[in-house]
XYZ file of C-alpha atoms in Angstrom:
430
model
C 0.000 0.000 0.000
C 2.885 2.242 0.631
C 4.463 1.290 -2.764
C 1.347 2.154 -4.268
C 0.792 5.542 -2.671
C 4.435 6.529 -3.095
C 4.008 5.767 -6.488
C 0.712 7.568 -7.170
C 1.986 10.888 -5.377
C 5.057 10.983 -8.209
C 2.481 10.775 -11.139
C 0.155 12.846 -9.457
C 2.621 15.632 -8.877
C 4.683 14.456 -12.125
C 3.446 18.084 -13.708
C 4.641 20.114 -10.626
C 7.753 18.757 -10.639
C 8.536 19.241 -14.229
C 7.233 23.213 -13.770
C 9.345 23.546 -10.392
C 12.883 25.247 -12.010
C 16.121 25.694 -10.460
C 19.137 28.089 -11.648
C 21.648 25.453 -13.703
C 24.352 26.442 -11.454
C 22.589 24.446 -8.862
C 22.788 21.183 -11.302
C 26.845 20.833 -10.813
C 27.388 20.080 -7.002
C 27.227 17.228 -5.299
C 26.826 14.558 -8.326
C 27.515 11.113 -8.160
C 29.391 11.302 -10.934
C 32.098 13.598 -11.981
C 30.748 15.944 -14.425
C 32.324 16.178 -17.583
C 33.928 19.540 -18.195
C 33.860 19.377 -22.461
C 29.802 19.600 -21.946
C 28.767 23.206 -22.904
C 26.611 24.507 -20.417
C 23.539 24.993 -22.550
C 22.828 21.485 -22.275
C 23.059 21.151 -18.348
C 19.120 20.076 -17.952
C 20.497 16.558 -18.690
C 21.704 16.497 -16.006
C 20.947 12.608 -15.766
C 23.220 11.800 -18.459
C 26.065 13.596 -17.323
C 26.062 11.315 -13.860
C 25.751 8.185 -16.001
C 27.839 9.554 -18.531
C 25.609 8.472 -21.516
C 25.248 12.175 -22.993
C 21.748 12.360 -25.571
C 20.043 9.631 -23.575
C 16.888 10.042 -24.891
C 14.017 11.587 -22.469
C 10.271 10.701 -22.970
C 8.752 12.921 -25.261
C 6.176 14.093 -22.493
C 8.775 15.632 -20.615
C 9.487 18.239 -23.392
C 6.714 20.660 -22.186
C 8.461 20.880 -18.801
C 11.949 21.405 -20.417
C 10.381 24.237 -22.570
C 8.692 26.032 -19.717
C 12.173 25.587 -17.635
C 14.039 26.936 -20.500
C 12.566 29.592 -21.408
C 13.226 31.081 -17.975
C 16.676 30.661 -18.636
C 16.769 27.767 -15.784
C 16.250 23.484 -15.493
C 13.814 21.382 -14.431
C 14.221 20.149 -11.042
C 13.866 16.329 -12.094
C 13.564 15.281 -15.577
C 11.110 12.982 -16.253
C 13.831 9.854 -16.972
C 14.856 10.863 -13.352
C 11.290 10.420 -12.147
C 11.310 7.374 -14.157
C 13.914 5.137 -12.822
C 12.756 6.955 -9.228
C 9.207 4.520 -9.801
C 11.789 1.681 -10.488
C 13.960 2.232 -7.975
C 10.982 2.566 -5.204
C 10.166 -0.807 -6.743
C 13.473 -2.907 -6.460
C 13.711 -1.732 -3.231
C 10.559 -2.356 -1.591
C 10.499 -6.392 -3.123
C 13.978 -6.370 -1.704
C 13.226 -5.452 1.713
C 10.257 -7.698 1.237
C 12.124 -10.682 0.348
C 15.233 -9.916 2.850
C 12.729 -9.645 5.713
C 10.765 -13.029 4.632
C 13.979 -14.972 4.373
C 15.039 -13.080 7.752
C 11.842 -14.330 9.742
C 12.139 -18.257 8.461
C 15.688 -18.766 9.023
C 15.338 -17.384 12.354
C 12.039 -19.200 12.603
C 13.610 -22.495 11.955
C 16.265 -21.804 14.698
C 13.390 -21.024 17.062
C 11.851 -24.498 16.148
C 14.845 -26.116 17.573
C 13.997 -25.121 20.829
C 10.824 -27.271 20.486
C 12.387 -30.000 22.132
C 13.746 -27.896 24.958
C 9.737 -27.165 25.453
C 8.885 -30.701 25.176
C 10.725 -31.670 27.852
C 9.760 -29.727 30.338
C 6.613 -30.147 29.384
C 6.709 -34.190 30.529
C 8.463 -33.289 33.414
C 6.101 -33.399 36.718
C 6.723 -31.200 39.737
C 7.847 -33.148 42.513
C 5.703 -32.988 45.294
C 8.794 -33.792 47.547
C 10.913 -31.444 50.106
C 12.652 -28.978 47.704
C 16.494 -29.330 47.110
C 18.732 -26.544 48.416
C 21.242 -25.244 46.261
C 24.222 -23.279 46.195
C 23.335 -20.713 43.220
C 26.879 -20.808 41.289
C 26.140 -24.562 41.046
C 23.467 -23.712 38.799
C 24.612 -23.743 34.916
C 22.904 -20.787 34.076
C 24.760 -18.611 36.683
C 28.228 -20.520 35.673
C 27.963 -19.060 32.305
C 27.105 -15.645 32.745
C 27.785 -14.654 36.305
C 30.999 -17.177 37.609
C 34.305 -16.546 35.932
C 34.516 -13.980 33.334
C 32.877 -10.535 33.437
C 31.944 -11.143 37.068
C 34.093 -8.226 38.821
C 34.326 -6.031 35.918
C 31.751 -4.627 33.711
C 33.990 -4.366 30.871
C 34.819 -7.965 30.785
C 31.548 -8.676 31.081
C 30.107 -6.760 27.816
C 33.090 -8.280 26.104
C 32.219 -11.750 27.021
C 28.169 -10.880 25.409
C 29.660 -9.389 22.183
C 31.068 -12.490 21.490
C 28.959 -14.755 22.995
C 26.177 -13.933 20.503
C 28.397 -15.422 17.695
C 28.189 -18.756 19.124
C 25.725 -20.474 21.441
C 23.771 -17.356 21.551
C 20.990 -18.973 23.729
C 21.694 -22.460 25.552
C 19.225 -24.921 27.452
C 19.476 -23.453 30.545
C 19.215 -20.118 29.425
C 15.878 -21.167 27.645
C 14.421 -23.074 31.180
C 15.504 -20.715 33.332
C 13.744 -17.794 31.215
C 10.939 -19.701 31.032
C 10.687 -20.369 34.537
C 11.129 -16.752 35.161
C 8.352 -15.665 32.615
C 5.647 -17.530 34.099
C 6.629 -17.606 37.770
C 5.916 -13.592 37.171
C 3.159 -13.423 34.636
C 1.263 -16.694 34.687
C 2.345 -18.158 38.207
C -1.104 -20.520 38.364
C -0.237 -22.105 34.758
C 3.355 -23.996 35.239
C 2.559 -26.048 31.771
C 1.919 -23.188 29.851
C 3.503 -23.377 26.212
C 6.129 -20.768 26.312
C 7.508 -21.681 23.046
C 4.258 -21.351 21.051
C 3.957 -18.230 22.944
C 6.956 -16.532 21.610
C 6.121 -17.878 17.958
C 2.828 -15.602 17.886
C 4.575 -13.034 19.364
C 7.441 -12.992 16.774
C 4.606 -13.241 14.012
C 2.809 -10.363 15.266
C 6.322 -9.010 15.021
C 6.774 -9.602 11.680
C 3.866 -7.691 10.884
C 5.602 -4.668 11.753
C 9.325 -5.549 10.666
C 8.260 -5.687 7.228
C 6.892 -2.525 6.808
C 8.498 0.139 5.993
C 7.942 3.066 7.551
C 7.826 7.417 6.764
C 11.206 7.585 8.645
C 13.170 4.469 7.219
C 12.121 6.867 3.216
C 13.756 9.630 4.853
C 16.907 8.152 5.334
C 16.777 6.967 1.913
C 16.465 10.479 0.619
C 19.373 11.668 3.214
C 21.622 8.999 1.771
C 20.775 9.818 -2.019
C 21.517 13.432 -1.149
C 24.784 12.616 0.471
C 25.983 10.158 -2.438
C 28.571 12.572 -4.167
C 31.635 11.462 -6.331
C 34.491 11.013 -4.103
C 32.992 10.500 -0.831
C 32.165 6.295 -1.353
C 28.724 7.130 0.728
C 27.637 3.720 -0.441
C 30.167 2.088 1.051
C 30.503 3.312 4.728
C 26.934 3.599 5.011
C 26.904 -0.464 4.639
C 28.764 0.025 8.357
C 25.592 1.452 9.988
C 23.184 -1.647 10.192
C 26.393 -3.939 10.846
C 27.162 -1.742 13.760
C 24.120 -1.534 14.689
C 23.306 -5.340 14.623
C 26.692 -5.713 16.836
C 25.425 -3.734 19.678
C 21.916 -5.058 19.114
C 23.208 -8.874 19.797
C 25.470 -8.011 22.520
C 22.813 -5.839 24.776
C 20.140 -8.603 24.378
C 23.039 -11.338 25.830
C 23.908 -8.262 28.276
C 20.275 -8.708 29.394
C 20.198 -12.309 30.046
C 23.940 -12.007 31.998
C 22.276 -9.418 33.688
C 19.524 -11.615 34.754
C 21.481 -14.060 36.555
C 23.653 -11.194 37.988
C 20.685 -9.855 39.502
C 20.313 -13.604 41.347
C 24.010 -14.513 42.562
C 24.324 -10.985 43.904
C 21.121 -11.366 46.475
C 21.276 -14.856 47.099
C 23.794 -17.337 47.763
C 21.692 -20.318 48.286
C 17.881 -21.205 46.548
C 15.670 -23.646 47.873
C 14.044 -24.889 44.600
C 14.252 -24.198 41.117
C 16.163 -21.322 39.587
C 13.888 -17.958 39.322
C 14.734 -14.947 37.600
C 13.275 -11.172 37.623
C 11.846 -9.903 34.037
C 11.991 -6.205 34.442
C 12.262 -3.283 31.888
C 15.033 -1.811 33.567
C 17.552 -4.063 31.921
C 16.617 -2.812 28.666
C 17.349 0.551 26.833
C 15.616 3.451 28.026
C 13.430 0.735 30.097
C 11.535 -0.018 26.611
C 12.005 -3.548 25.276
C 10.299 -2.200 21.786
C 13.429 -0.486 20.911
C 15.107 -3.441 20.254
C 11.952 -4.108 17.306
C 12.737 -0.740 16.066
C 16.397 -1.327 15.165
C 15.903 -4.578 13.806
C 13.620 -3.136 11.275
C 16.021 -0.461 10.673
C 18.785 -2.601 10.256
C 16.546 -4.761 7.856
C 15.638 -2.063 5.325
C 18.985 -0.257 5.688
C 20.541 -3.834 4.701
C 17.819 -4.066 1.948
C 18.614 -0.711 0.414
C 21.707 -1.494 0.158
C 21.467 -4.595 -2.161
C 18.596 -3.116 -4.115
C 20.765 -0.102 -4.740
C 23.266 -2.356 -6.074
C 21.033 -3.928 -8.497
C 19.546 -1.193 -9.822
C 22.671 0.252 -10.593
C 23.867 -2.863 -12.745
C 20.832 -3.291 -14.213
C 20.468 0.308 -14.988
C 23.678 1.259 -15.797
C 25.911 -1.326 -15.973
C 29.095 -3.011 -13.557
C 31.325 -0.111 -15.331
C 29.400 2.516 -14.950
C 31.237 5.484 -12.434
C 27.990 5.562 -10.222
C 28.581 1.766 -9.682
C 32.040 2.964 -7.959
C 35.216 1.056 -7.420
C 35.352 -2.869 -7.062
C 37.373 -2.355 -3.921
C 33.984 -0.915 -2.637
C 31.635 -2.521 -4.099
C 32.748 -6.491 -2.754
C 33.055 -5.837 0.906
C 29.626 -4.136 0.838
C 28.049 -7.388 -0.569
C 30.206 -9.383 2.024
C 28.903 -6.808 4.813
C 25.138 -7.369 3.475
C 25.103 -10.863 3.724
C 26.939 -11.304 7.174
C 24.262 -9.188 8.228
C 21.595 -11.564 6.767
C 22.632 -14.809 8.575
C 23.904 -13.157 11.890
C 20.804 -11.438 11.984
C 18.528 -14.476 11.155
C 20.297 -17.173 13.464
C 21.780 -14.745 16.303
C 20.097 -11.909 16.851
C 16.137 -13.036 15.504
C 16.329 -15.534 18.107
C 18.086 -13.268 20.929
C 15.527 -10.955 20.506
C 12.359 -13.573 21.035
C 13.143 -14.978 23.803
C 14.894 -11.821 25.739
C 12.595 -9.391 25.003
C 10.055 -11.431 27.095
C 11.494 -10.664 29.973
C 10.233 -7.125 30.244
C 7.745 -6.151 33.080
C 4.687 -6.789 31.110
C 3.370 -9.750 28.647
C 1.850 -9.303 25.256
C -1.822 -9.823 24.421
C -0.474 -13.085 21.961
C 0.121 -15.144 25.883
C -3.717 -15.670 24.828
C -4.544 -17.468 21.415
C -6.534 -15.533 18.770
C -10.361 -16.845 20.326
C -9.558 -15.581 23.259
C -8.224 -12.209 22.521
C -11.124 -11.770 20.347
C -13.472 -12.470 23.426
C -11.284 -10.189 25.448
C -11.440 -7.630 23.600
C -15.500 -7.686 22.785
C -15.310 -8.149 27.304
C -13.813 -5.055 27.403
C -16.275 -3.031 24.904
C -19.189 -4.525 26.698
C -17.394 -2.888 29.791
C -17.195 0.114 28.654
C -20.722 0.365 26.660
C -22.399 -0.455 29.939
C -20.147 1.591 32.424
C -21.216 4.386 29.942
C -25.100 4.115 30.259
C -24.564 3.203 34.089
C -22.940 6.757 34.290
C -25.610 8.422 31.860
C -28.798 6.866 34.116
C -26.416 7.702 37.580
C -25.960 11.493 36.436
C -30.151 11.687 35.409
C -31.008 10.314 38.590
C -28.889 12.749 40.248
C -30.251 15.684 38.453
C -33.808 14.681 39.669
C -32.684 14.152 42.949
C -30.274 17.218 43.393
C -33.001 19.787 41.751
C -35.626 18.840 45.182
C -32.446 18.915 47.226
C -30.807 21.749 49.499
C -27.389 23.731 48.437
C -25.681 21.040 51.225
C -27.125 18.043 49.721
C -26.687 18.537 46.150
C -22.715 19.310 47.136
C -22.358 16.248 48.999
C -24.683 13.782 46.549
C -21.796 15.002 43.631
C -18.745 14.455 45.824
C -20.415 10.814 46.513
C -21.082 10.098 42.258
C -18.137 11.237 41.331
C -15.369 9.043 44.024
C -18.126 6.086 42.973
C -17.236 6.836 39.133
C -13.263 6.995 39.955
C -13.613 3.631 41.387
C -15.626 2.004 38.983
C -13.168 3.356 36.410
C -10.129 1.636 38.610
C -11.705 -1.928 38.620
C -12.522 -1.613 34.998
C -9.058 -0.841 34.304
């Protein structure tokens, strides 16, 4: 739908653009391409075949009105109509490719989530002793041995070094899956200890999905920033393919930083536990105490990867390998290599990182319920709130009759009385 509107806004505006002129002066700075000097300057409103350095590409003949009205004012169009062209193409290529990139994303790190299955299966045959509970020292459990005894336990530096590269290999373990688990519904479903955690975190992660493959007003912008800031010389293209790699880097090590934190949290306050293993989900261990920040720059780093491969593309099919916008092959291999160490990290590292961690935020996520029963939630709720409304509506008519046959005194204290009565009605609602 985005595609579509995007697309319908150029040819809907197509006219304005053409009539919007600009001084030719303006047309020689910050090209792609370095111009060529032997062009006389009557002929700088092809501007698009200087930067691909075909000169007398031909232009569609509707774009000759807009030329004319441009030149007679002694100035240029502000985009040809070849530019606005290849701009409906390029829109296109990119959109499929952060389409595709973000499919392939979700079922590679899908299928890595499905290995946990058995994890879940297990516990789920397991019955709760009814016995005397076992006492145990807590750095004998394997879950604090790997992320609380030895490394990174008396310095925080250590520590963040051990989760950066932790989340290259091993990224989540058994324990670290049970004792999550455990910790999830000890705090949010305490009266179901079978409940499917893994099937939980599947509808989350497809509810996720929803929003990872959009792409949003903000992720265009940056587009538009980066095609501004592509100029001949500067290689744009190829340290911008640094950003989402960076970014997926800090992403993977903060979400292992949470889980060490986790069972930091434990072996500082206790030394002994009588029982299982129990962990605290809170927000706090998360950046700027919002777990959803974590969704945001994974769908950054998804469409920034995207754009980068679809820009690719549509320069070689466009252009050609050769052309100068393409750029050097010293730049142009390492930002392929970049793009697809991005891919697989992100699809079996930091995909699953972020399904399992993010769960242990303060609050649960209306998919711990299955789609009939958020559906009968949800009409609950409206019922609620229908019939707390005409509750309040017969409540204030009654009062009116009431308070108009009643003294100053009794009307004051009859409103005091409806209105703490509302406030509380509101508060068990809620």
């Amino acid at each position: 739908m985005l595609l579509g509107f995007i697309s319908l806004l150029l040819t809907v505006f197509q006219g304005m653009i053409q009539d919007t002129c600009i001084r030719p002066s303006w047309t020689v700075h910050m090209l792609p391409c370095q111009r060529e000097e032997e062009v006389e300057s009557t002929k700088e409103h092809s501007v698009t075949a200087h930067i691909i350095g075909r000169i007398g590409r031909r232009l569609l003949s509707d774009g000759a009105a807009g030329a004319e009205h441009c030149r007679k004012k002694g100035k240029v169009p502000l985009m040809s109509l070849e530019a606005i062209h290849q701009l409906h193409i390029f829109i296109f290529v990119l959109a499929i490719t952060h389409v595709v990139f973000s499919v392939t994303t979700m079922l590679l790190g899908g299928a890595k989530i499905h290995q946990w299955k058995q994890w879940e299966d297990t516990i789920q045959k397991d019955t709760a002793g009814n016995g005397p509970k076992k006492v145990t020292r807590v750095h004998q459990f394997e879950f604090i041995k790997e992320h609380f005894k030895g490394i990174g336990k008396d310095s925080r530096i250590l520590s963040w070094i051990h989760c950066f590269f932790k989340q290259f290999y091993g990224s989540v373990g058994k324990s670290d899956y049970e004792t999550m688990r455990r910790g999830f519904i000890m705090t949010h479903c305490r009266g179901n200890l079978k409940f499917d955690f893994h099937k939980y975190m599947l509808r989350v992660l497809e509810a996720d999905f929803k929003k990872v493959v959009g792409i949003s007003w903000y992720l265009w912008v940056f587009v538009v920033i980066f095609l501004l800031l592509n100029v001949n010389g500067w290689h744009t293209y190829f340290w911008i393919a640094f950003i989402p790699l960076l970014l997926l880097l800090a992403v993977g090590t903060k979400l292992e930083h949470v889980i060490a934190q986790l069972a930091h949290d434990v072996a500082e306050k206790h030394s002994a536990i009588e029982g299982d293993l129990i962990v605290k989900p809170s927000d706090d261990h998360f950046w700027f105490g919002r777990p959803r920040i974590i969704l945001f720059l994974i769908h950054f780093i998804l469409f920034q990867n995207s754009f980068e491969i679809a820009f690719f593309f549509w320069i070689l099919t466009t252009y050609g390998f050769n052309s100068c916008i393409m750029g050097q092959v010293g730049f142009i291999v390492p930002r392929l290599v970049i793009g697809l160490i991005i891919q697989l990290l992100c699809s079996y590292s930091t995909l699953p990182l972020y399904a399992i961690v993010t769960q242990m935020g303060s609050f649960y996520k209306k998919e711990i319920f299955n789609d009939h029963v958020q559906q009968g939630v949800l009409g609950w709720a409206q019922k609620v709130k229908m019939r707390k409304g005409l509750k309040e509506g017969n409540a204030t008519a009654g009062l009116t009759n009431t308070v108009d046959s009643a003294g100053p005194s009794v009307k004051i204290e009859m409103m005091k009385r409806a209105g703490r009565e509302g406030n509380d009605a509101g508060e068990i609602i809620e």
